[in-house]
CSV table of C-alpha atoms in Angstrom, one decimal:
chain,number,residue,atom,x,y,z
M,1,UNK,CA,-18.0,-33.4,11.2
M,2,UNK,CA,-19.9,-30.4,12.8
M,3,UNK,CA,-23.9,-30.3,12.2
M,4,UNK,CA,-25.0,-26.7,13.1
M,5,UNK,CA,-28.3,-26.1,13.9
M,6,UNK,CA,-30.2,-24.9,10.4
M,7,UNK,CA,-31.6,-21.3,10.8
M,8,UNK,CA,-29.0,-20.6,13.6
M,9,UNK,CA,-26.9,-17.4,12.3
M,10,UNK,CA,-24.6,-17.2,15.2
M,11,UNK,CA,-21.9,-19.4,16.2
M,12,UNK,CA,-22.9,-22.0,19.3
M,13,UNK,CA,-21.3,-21.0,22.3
M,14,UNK,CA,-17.8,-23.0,22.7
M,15,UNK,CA,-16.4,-23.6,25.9
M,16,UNK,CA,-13.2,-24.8,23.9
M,17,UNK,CA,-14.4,-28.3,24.3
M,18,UNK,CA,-14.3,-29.2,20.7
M,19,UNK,CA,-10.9,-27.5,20.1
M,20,UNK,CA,-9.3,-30.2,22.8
M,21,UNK,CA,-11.2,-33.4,21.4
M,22,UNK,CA,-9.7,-32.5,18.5
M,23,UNK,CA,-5.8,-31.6,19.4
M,24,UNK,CA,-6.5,-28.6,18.3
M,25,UNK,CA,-4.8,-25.2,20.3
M,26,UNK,CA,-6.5,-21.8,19.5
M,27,UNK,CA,-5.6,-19.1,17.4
M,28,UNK,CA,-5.1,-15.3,19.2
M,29,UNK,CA,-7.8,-14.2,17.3
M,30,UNK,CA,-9.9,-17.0,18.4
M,31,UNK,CA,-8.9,-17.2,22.2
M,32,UNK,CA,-10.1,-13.4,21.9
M,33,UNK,CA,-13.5,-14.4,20.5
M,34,UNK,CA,-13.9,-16.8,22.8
M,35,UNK,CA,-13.4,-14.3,25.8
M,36,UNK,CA,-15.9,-12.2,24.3
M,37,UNK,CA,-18.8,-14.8,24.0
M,38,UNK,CA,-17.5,-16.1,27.2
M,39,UNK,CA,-17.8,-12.3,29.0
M,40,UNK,CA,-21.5,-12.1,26.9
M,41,UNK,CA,-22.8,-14.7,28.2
M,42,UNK,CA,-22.0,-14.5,31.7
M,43,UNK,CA,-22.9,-10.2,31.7
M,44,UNK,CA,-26.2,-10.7,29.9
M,45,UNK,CA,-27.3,-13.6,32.5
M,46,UNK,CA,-26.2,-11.0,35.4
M,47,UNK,CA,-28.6,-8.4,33.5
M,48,UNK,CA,-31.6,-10.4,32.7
M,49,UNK,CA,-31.4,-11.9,36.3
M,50,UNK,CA,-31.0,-8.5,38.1
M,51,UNK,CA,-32.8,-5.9,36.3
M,52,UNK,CA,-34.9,-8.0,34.1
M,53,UNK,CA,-35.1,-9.1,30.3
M,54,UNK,CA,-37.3,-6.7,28.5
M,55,UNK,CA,-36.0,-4.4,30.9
M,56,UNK,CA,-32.0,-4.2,29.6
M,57,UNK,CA,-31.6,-3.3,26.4
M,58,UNK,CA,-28.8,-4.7,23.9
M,59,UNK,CA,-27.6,-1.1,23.9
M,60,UNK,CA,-26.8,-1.3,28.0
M,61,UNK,CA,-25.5,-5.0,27.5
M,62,UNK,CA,-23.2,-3.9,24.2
M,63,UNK,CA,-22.0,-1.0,26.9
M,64,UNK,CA,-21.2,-3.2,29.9
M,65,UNK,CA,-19.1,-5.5,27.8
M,66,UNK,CA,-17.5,-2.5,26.0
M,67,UNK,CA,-18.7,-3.7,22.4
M,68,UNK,CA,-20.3,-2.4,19.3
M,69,UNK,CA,-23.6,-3.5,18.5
M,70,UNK,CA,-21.9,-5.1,15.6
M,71,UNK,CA,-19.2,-7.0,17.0
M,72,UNK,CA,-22.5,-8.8,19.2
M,73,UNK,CA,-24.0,-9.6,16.4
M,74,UNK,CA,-20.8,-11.0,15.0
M,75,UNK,CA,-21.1,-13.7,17.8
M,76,UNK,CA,-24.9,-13.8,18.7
M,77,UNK,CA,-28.5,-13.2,16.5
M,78,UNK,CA,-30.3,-11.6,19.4
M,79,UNK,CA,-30.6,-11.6,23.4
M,80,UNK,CA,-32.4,-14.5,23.3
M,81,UNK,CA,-29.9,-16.6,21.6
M,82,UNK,CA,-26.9,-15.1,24.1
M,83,UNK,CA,-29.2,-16.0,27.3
M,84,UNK,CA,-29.5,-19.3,25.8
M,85,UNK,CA,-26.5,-20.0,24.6
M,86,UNK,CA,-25.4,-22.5,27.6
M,87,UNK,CA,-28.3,-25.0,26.6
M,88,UNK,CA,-28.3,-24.3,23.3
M,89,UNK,CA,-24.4,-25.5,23.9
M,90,UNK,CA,-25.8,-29.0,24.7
M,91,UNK,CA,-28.2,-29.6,21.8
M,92,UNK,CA,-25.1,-28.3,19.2
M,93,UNK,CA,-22.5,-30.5,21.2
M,94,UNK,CA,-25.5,-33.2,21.0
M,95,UNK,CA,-25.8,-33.5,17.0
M,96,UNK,CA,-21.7,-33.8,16.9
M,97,UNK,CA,-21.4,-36.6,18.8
M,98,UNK,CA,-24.9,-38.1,16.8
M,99,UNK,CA,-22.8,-38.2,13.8
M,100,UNK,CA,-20.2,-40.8,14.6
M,101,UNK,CA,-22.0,-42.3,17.9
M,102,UNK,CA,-21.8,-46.1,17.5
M,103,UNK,CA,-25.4,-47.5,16.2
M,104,UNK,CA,-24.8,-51.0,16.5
M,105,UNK,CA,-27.3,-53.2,19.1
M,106,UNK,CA,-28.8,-50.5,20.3
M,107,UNK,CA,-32.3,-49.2,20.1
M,108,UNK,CA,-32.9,-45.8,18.7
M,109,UNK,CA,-33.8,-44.2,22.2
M,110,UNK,CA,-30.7,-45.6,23.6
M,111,UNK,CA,-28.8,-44.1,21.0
M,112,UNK,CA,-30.6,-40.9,21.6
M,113,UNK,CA,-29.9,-41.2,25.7
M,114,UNK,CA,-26.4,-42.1,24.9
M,115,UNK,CA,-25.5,-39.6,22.9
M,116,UNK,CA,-27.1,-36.7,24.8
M,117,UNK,CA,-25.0,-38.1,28.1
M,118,UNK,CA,-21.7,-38.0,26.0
M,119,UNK,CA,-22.4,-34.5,25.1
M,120,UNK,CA,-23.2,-33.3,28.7
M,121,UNK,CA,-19.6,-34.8,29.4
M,122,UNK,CA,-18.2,-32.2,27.1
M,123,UNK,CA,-19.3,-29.4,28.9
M,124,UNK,CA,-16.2,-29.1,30.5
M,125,UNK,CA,-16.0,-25.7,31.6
M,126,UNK,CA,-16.6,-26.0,35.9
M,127,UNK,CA,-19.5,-23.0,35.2
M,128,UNK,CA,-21.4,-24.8,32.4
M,129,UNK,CA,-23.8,-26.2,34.7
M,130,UNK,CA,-24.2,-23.3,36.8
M,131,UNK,CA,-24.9,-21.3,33.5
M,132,UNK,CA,-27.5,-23.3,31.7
M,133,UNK,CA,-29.6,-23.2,34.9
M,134,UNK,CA,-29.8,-19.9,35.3
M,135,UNK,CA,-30.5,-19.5,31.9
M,136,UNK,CA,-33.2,-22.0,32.4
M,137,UNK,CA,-35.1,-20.4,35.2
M,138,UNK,CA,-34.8,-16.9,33.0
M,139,UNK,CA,-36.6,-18.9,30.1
M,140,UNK,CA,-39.1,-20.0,32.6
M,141,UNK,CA,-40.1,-16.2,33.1
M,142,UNK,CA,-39.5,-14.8,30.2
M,143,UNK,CA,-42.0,-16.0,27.2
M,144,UNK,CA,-39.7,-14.6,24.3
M,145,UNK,CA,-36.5,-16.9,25.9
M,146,UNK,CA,-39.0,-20.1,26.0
M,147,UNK,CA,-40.1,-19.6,22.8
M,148,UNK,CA,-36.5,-19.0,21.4
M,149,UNK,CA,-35.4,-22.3,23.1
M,150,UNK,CA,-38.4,-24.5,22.3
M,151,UNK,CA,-37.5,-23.0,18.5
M,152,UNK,CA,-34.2,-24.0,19.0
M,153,UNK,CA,-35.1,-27.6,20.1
M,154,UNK,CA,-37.3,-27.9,17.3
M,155,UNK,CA,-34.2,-27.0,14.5
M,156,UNK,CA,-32.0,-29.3,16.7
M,157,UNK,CA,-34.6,-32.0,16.3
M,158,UNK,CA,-34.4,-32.0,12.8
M,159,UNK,CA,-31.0,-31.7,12.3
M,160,UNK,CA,-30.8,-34.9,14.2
M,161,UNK,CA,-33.9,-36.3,12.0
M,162,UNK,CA,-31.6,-35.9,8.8
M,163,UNK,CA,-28.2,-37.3,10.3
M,164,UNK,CA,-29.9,-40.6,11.7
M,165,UNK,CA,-32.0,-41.1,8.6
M,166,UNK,CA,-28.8,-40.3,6.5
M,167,UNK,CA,-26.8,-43.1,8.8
M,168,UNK,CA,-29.4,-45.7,9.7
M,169,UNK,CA,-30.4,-48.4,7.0
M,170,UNK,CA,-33.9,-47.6,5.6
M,171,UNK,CA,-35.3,-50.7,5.1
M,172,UNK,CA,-35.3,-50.8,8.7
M,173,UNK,CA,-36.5,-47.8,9.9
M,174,UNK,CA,-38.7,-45.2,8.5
M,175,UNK,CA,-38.6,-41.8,9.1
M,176,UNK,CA,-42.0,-41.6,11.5
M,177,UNK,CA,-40.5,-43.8,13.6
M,178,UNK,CA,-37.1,-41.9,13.9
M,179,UNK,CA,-38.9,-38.8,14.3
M,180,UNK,CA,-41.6,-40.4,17.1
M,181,UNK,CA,-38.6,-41.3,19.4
M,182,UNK,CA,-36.7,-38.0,19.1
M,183,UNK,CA,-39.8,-36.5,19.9
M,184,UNK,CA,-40.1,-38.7,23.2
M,185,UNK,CA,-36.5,-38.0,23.5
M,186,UNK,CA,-36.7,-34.1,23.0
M,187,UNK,CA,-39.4,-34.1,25.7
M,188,UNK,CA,-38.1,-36.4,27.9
M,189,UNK,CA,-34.7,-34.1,27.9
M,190,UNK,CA,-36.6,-30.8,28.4
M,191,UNK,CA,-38.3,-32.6,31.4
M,192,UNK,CA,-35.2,-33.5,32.9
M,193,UNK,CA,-33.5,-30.4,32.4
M,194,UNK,CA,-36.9,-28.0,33.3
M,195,UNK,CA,-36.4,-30.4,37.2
M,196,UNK,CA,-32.9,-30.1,37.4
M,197,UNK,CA,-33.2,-26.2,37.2
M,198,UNK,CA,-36.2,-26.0,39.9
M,199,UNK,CA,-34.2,-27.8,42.3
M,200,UNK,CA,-32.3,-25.4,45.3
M,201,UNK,CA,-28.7,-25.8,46.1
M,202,UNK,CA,-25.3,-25.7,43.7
M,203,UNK,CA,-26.2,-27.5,40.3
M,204,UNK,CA,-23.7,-29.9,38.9
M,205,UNK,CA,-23.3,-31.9,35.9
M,206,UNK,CA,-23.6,-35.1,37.7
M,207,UNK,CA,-27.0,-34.2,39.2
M,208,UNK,CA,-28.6,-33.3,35.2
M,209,UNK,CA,-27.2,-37.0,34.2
M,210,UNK,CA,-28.8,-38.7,36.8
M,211,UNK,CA,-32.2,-36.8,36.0
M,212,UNK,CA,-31.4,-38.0,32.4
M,213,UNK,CA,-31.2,-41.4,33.0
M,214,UNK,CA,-34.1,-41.6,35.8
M,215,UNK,CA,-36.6,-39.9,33.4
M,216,UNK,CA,-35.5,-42.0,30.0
M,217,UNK,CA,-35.1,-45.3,32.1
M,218,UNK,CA,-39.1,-44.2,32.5
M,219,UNK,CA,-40.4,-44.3,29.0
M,220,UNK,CA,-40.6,-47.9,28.2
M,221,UNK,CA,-43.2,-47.9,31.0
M,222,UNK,CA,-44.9,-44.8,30.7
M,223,UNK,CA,-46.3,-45.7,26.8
M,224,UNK,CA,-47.3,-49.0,28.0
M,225,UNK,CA,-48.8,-47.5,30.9
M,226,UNK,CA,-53.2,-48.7,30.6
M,227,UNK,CA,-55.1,-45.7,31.3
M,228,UNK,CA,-57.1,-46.5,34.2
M,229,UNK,CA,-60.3,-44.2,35.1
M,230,UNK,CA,-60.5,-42.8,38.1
M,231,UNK,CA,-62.7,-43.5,40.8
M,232,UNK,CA,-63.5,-46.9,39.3
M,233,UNK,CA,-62.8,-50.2,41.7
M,234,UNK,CA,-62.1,-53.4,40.6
């Protein structure tokens, strides 16, 4: 079962991850579409980086691609959510896998951690990682890309909120403390990913998952952390 992000009108960018889990082969029509996300994506990360954001227009971007301003927004709502699109990738992938991950003996931030690591194994296109950090450092620069991702976070978070309070029991768990741990989730994720992009050298998949599981492996210990004041001895 799919869970799009509510308030998202384009389709999430699809490396053709999905199709294979499933056994399922593309159309022509749809390998086409692909290519032209694909080709999006990758042209409007080239323009943002060289000549700036504000500075290329979707006009210039629809004209190096060789579209109409309507067939991109057949595929994507805005620049934002093209530039995006790579990370954006993750947080969709994310909620899929939420809806069928196994709940059983674990603790909701585990399941959280869990799932988020089975969805970064999805992005199985060799560029994925190489993508979503350049579309990270662009967002770090550009205050309309942040807020368009932090916006985005914020849907995906509640999309997550109603699948995990539609599949965990509720005299267990109540909804503040489901949404309280995807919070610390949510944040601990963006950390992870906001080091990952700073860092020099050739990104890889394997690099992000070991940021993942350093900074969530830091939680527990970090909330019970006792605030000491500085410049006080014992």
């Amino acid at each position: 079962m799919s869970s799009p992000v509510p308030g998202s009108s384009s389709p999430s960018y699809d490396d053709g991850t999905r199709a294979a889990i499933a056994g399922a082969e593309f159309s022509l029509r749809e390998r086409k579409k692909l290519r032209t996300r694909r080709t999006l994506v990758d042209t409007a990360l080239d323009l943002f980086t060289t000549q700036g954001f504000d500075n290329t227009t979707l006009e210039k971007l629809c004209a190096e691609v060789e579209i109409s301003k309507r067939t991109f927004f057949r595929n994507f709502a805005s620049k934002e959510d093209v530039a995006m699109m790579p990370v954006q990738a993750l947080w969709t992938t994310f909620l899929d896998v939420l809806e069928s991950h196994d709940l059983r003996g674990s603790t909701l931030l585990e399941v959280l951690r869990d799932a988020l690591l089975a969805a970064l194994d999805r992005m199985s296109d060799p560029e994925w990682a190489e993508r979503a950090v350049r579309c990270l450092r662009l967002a770090a620069e550009t205050p309309s890309m942040d807020a368009h991702n932090l916006h985005f976070c914020e849907r995906a978070t509640r999309s997550a909120m109603e699948i995990l309070s539609r599949r965990i029991e509720s005299s267990r768990v109540a909804d503040i403390h489901i949404r309280l741990v995807l919070d610390i989730a949510t944040a601990a994720s963006q950390y992870a990913l906001r080091e990952w992009s700073t860092r020099p050298g050739e990104a890889s998949r394997s690099e992000l998952t070991a940021f993942l599981l350093r900074v969530f492996a830091a939680i527990p210990t970090s909330i019970t952390m006792t605030a000491e004041p500085a410049g006080i001895s014992g």
